[in-house]
Coordinates of C-alpha atoms in Angstrom, one line a residue:
K236 CA -24.5 -10.5 10.4
R237 CA -25.1 -14.0 12.1
H238 CA -21.9 -14.2 14.0
G239 CA -21.6 -17.8 13.5
A240 CA -20.3 -20.1 10.6
C241 CA -21.7 -18.1 8.1
G242 CA -20.8 -17.9 4.1
C243 CA -24.3 -16.3 4.0
G244 CA -25.1 -12.3 3.8
A245 CA -27.5 -9.0 3.9
A246 CA -26.7 -9.0 0.5
S247 CA -29.6 -11.5 -0.6
G248 CA -32.5 -10.4 -2.8
R249 CA -30.5 -6.8 -3.5
A250 CA -28.8 -7.8 -6.6
R251 CA -30.4 -6.6 -9.8
A252 CA -30.6 -8.7 -12.8
S253 CA -29.3 -7.6 -16.9
A254 CA -30.4 -9.7 -19.4
H255 CA -27.3 -8.5 -21.6
R256 CA -24.3 -11.2 -22.2
A257 CA -22.1 -11.8 -19.4
S258 CA -18.7 -9.5 -19.6
P259 CA -15.1 -11.2 -20.7
M260 CA -14.6 -10.6 -16.8
E261 CA -16.9 -13.1 -15.4
P262 CA -16.4 -16.9 -16.1
A263 CA -18.5 -19.7 -17.2
A264 CA -20.7 -20.1 -14.0
P265 CA -21.2 -24.0 -12.9
F266 CA -24.2 -23.2 -11.1
P267 CA -27.2 -21.8 -12.8
L268 CA -27.9 -17.6 -11.7
P269 CA -30.5 -16.7 -10.2
W270 CA -33.3 -16.1 -12.9
G271 CA -30.5 -16.9 -15.4
A272 CA -29.3 -13.4 -15.5
V273 CA -25.8 -11.6 -15.2
V274 CA -26.0 -9.1 -12.2
K275 CA -24.9 -5.6 -12.1
P276 CA -23.1 -4.4 -8.8
L277 CA -25.0 -2.2 -6.9
A278 CA -24.6 1.6 -6.6
G279 CA -21.6 1.8 -3.7
Y280 CA -20.0 -2.1 -4.5
S281 CA -16.8 -2.6 -6.4
N282 CA -17.1 -3.2 -9.8
D283 CA -15.0 -6.6 -10.0
S284 CA -16.1 -10.3 -10.8
L285 CA -15.9 -11.5 -7.7
T286 CA -17.9 -8.9 -5.9
A287 CA -20.6 -9.2 -8.2
L288 CA -20.8 -12.9 -7.9
G289 CA -21.6 -12.4 -4.3
L290 CA -24.0 -10.2 -5.0
V291 CA -26.0 -12.5 -7.3
Y292 CA -25.4 -15.2 -4.5
G293 CA -25.9 -13.2 -1.6
T294 CA -22.6 -13.2 1.0
D295 CA -22.1 -11.0 3.3
K296 CA -18.3 -10.8 2.1
V297 CA -19.9 -8.3 -0.3
F298 CA -21.1 -6.2 2.9
H299 CA -17.8 -6.1 4.3
R300 CA -16.3 -5.4 1.1
F301 CA -14.4 -8.6 1.4
T302 CA -15.0 -9.6 -2.2
H303 CA -13.0 -6.6 -3.6
L304 CA -9.8 -7.1 -1.6
Y305 CA -10.2 -10.8 -2.2
A306 CA -10.2 -10.1 -6.0
K307 CA -7.0 -7.9 -5.8
V308 CA -5.6 -10.6 -3.4
L309 CA -6.3 -13.6 -5.6
G310 CA -6.8 -12.3 -8.9
P311 CA -3.3 -12.6 -10.0
A312 CA -3.1 -16.0 -9.1
R313 CA -6.7 -17.1 -10.0
A314 CA -5.8 -19.8 -12.5
A315 CA -3.2 -21.4 -10.2
I316 CA -5.9 -21.7 -7.7
H317 CA -6.8 -25.7 -7.8
R318 CA -8.0 -26.5 -4.1
V319 CA -9.9 -24.1 -1.6
L320 CA -11.2 -25.2 2.0
E321 CA -14.2 -22.6 3.6
V322 CA -14.7 -23.1 7.1
G323 CA -18.5 -21.6 7.8
T324 CA -20.5 -22.5 4.8
F325 CA -24.0 -21.7 6.6
R326 CA -26.7 -21.6 3.3
G327 CA -23.8 -22.2 0.6
A328 CA -23.6 -18.4 -1.0
S329 CA -20.1 -17.8 -0.8
I330 CA -19.4 -21.5 -1.7
R331 CA -21.2 -20.9 -4.8
M332 CA -19.3 -17.8 -5.5
W333 CA -16.1 -19.1 -5.2
A334 CA -17.1 -22.2 -7.3
T335 CA -17.9 -19.9 -10.0
W336 CA -15.5 -17.9 -9.9
L337 CA -12.7 -20.6 -9.8
P338 CA -13.9 -23.0 -12.2
H339 CA -11.3 -25.6 -12.5
A340 CA -10.8 -25.3 -8.7
Q341 CA -12.6 -28.4 -6.2
I342 CA -14.4 -26.7 -3.0
V343 CA -14.5 -28.1 0.4
G344 CA -16.7 -26.9 2.7
L345 CA -16.7 -27.7 6.8
D346 CA -19.8 -26.5 8.5
W347 CA -21.9 -28.2 11.4
F348 CA -24.2 -27.9 9.4
G349 CA -27.2 -28.4 12.8
C350 CA -26.8 -25.6 14.5
V351 CA -24.6 -22.4 14.3
V352 CA -22.8 -21.3 17.4
G353 CA -21.1 -18.4 18.1
R354 CA -22.3 -14.7 19.7
H355 CA -26.0 -16.0 18.9
S356 CA -26.6 -19.6 18.7
S357 CA -29.4 -20.6 15.6
C358 CA -29.9 -23.4 13.8
T359 CA -29.4 -23.7 9.5
P360 CA -32.6 -24.3 7.9
P361 CA -32.6 -27.4 5.5
G362 CA -31.3 -26.5 2.1
F363 CA -27.3 -26.5 1.2
F364 CA -26.2 -29.4 2.6
E365 CA -29.4 -31.2 1.2
Q366 CA -29.4 -30.0 -2.0
W367 CA -25.6 -31.4 -1.8
A368 CA -26.8 -34.3 -0.4
A369 CA -28.8 -34.9 -3.1
G370 CA -26.3 -34.4 -5.9
R371 CA -27.6 -31.3 -6.7
V372 CA -24.8 -29.3 -5.9
D373 CA -21.8 -28.5 -8.5
S374 CA -19.8 -32.1 -8.5
R375 CA -16.4 -29.6 -7.8
V376 CA -18.3 -29.3 -4.2
T377 CA -17.7 -31.4 -1.3
L378 CA -19.0 -30.7 2.3
V379 CA -18.0 -31.6 5.7
N380 CA -20.2 -32.1 8.2
A381 CA -18.6 -31.2 11.2
S382 CA -17.5 -28.2 14.0
Q383 CA -14.4 -26.7 13.8
A384 CA -14.7 -26.4 17.9
D385 CA -14.6 -30.4 18.1
A386 CA -11.0 -31.4 18.1
G387 CA -12.0 -35.1 17.4
A388 CA -13.6 -33.8 14.2
M389 CA -10.7 -31.7 13.4
A390 CA -8.1 -34.4 14.2
A391 CA -10.2 -36.5 11.7
F392 CA -10.5 -34.3 9.0
V393 CA -7.0 -33.5 8.9
A394 CA -6.2 -37.0 9.1
R395 CA -8.3 -37.8 5.5
E396 CA -7.0 -34.5 3.9
R397 CA -3.4 -35.4 4.3
Q398 CA -3.9 -38.3 1.6
A399 CA -5.0 -35.4 -1.0
P400 CA -3.6 -32.4 -2.4
P401 CA -2.8 -29.6 -0.1
F402 CA -5.1 -26.4 -0.6
D403 CA -4.3 -23.4 -2.4
L404 CA -6.6 -21.1 -0.2
I405 CA -8.5 -21.6 3.0
V406 CA -11.0 -19.4 4.7
E407 CA -11.9 -19.1 7.9
D408 CA -15.4 -17.9 8.2
G409 CA -17.0 -19.8 11.0
S410 CA -17.9 -18.8 15.0
H411 CA -15.8 -16.2 14.9
Q412 CA -14.6 -17.3 18.5
Q413 CA -11.2 -16.4 19.6
R414 CA -10.5 -20.4 20.2
D415 CA -12.0 -21.6 17.2
Q416 CA -10.2 -19.0 15.2
Q417 CA -6.5 -19.9 16.5
R418 CA -7.6 -23.2 16.9
T419 CA -8.9 -23.9 13.3
L420 CA -5.3 -22.1 12.1
M421 CA -3.5 -24.8 13.8
W422 CA -5.1 -27.1 12.7
L423 CA -5.7 -26.4 8.9
F424 CA -2.2 -24.4 8.2
P425 CA -0.3 -27.8 7.6
L426 CA -2.9 -28.5 4.6
L427 CA -1.9 -25.4 2.6
R428 CA 0.4 -25.6 0.1
P429 CA 3.5 -23.4 0.8
G430 CA 2.8 -20.4 -0.6
G431 CA -0.9 -20.3 -0.2
I432 CA -3.0 -17.9 1.6
Y433 CA -5.1 -18.5 4.8
I434 CA -7.6 -16.2 5.3
I435 CA -9.2 -15.6 8.9
E436 CA -12.1 -13.0 8.5
D437 CA -14.3 -11.3 10.9
I438 CA -11.2 -11.0 13.4
H439 CA -13.0 -7.4 14.5
S440 CA -14.8 -9.8 16.9
G441 CA -12.3 -10.1 19.3
L442 CA -12.9 -5.8 20.0
E443 CA -16.7 -6.7 20.4
P444 CA -18.7 -8.0 23.3
G445 CA -19.9 -11.2 23.8
Y446 CA -17.4 -13.2 22.3
D447 CA -15.0 -15.6 24.8
E448 CA -11.9 -13.2 25.4
P449 CA -12.3 -10.1 26.7
R450 CA -12.4 -7.0 24.0
G451 CA -8.9 -6.3 23.0
G452 CA -7.3 -8.9 25.1
E453 CA -4.4 -10.3 24.8
H454 CA -5.4 -13.6 23.7
T455 CA -8.0 -12.3 20.7
T456 CA -6.8 -13.2 17.6
I457 CA -6.4 -9.9 16.2
V458 CA -4.1 -8.9 19.1
V459 CA -2.1 -12.4 18.8
M460 CA -1.3 -12.0 15.2
K461 CA -0.1 -8.4 15.5
R462 CA 1.7 -9.1 18.1
F463 CA 3.3 -12.2 15.9
N464 CA 4.0 -9.6 13.5
R465 CA 6.5 -7.9 15.8
T466 CA 8.0 -10.5 17.5
R467 CA 7.4 -13.8 15.4
V468 CA 6.3 -15.7 18.7
L469 CA 2.5 -16.9 19.0
Q470 CA 1.4 -16.1 22.5
S471 CA -2.2 -17.3 23.3
R472 CA -3.5 -19.3 25.7
H473 CA -5.7 -21.2 22.7
L474 CA -2.4 -22.1 21.6
D475 CA 0.1 -22.8 24.5
A476 CA -0.9 -26.5 25.0
D477 CA 0.5 -27.7 21.6
E478 CA 4.1 -26.7 21.4
G479 CA 4.8 -28.8 18.1
S480 CA 1.6 -27.1 16.2
R481 CA 2.5 -23.8 17.4
A482 CA 6.3 -24.2 16.2
Y483 CA 4.9 -25.5 13.0
L484 CA 2.9 -22.2 12.7
E485 CA 5.7 -19.5 14.2
R486 CA 7.9 -21.5 11.4
W487 CA 5.7 -21.3 8.2
I488 CA 3.9 -18.2 9.0
E489 CA 5.7 -15.4 6.4
S490 CA 3.2 -12.6 7.5
A491 CA -0.1 -11.9 8.9
E492 CA -1.7 -8.6 7.7
T493 CA -4.7 -7.6 9.1
V494 CA -6.9 -5.5 6.3
A495 CA -9.9 -3.6 7.7
T496 CA -12.1 -2.1 5.4
R497 CA -14.2 0.8 5.6
G498 CA -17.8 1.1 5.1
S499 CA -19.4 3.5 6.0
S500 CA -18.5 4.1 9.9
I501 CA -18.5 0.3 10.5
H502 CA -14.7 -1.2 10.2
H503 CA -14.8 -4.9 9.4
M504 CA -11.6 -6.8 9.6
T505 CA -9.9 -9.7 8.0
C506 CA -6.6 -11.3 8.3
I507 CA -4.6 -12.7 5.5
V508 CA -1.6 -15.0 6.3
R509 CA 0.5 -15.8 4.0
K510 CA 2.7 -19.4 4.1
R511 CA 6.3 -19.1 3.5
A512 CA 7.1 -20.9 0.0
R513 CA 9.9 -23.0 1.8
A514 CA 10.9 -23.5 5.2
P515 CA 13.5 -21.0 6.9
H516 CA 16.5 -21.9 8.4
T517 CA 16.2 -19.0 11.2
R518 CA 13.3 -17.0 12.5
V519 CA 13.5 -13.4 11.4
A520 CA 11.2 -11.0 12.3
S521 CA 9.3 -9.4 9.5
P522 CA 8.4 -5.7 9.1
D523 CA 5.0 -5.0 11.0
R524 CA 2.7 -4.6 8.6
S525 CA -0.3 -6.2 10.9
V526 CA -3.4 -3.6 10.5
R527 CA -3.9 -1.7 7.0
M528 CA -7.2 0.2 6.6
V529 CA -8.6 0.3 3.1
R530 CA -11.5 1.8 1.8
L531 CA -13.5 -0.4 -0.4

């Protein structure tokens, strides 16, 4: 995987096409599918509609086994998801996947469409943003050219979005830097509706070298969220400077469950943060369900 703002993936070009009629489990696609065909999941991947679409569009969420997890978590409430925000769109694979799987939702994608900054810096080739600017992407999709590491850009984005309906789902798949993951949660969680879901992808970056915190350090996102589930307190140098926003998160986060999917010998981790349906009157520690291992 390219460690930057990435909705792309290694699955690109490996999907097998079928000329058969679409399965009833698949929604009508607002984007033309490659070759005008319906995809059949490859051997070793889950047979669910989100994974099938992920293979069509080539998102690495399939490789990480995240799509099958998301189909299980989001599937029962799929019809109630009307607004989605994804941070880290890259070439647009996952944006197209979400737009197809959620045919009635408005999709917002936020990324810095110049150069990707992460463990390996790279520049995004022209493509998805230019297609969108030229009106060649579904009208339900809105792209915002901004870096999650830029406090001014994030403040401006949040100010605009406060005038719009809240998001039902937010997926953060940006730089994977620990500071960016935690500060983006701080910026965006107020934009999530009560009862909504916020996903922090690839928090296994906190266990890998080359990022902005030592491997497994006390300020890595994975350790911060695990500790929160035990104590209901967010302790991180990346959040300490904004006491009000940290208090908001502590008050409104219901749970933060890290799920480690198992693909061959590699574990990939995503954190599912649930927002309370209503603000609690007292702070109560939740059961420690901080890390769960699943085979997908």
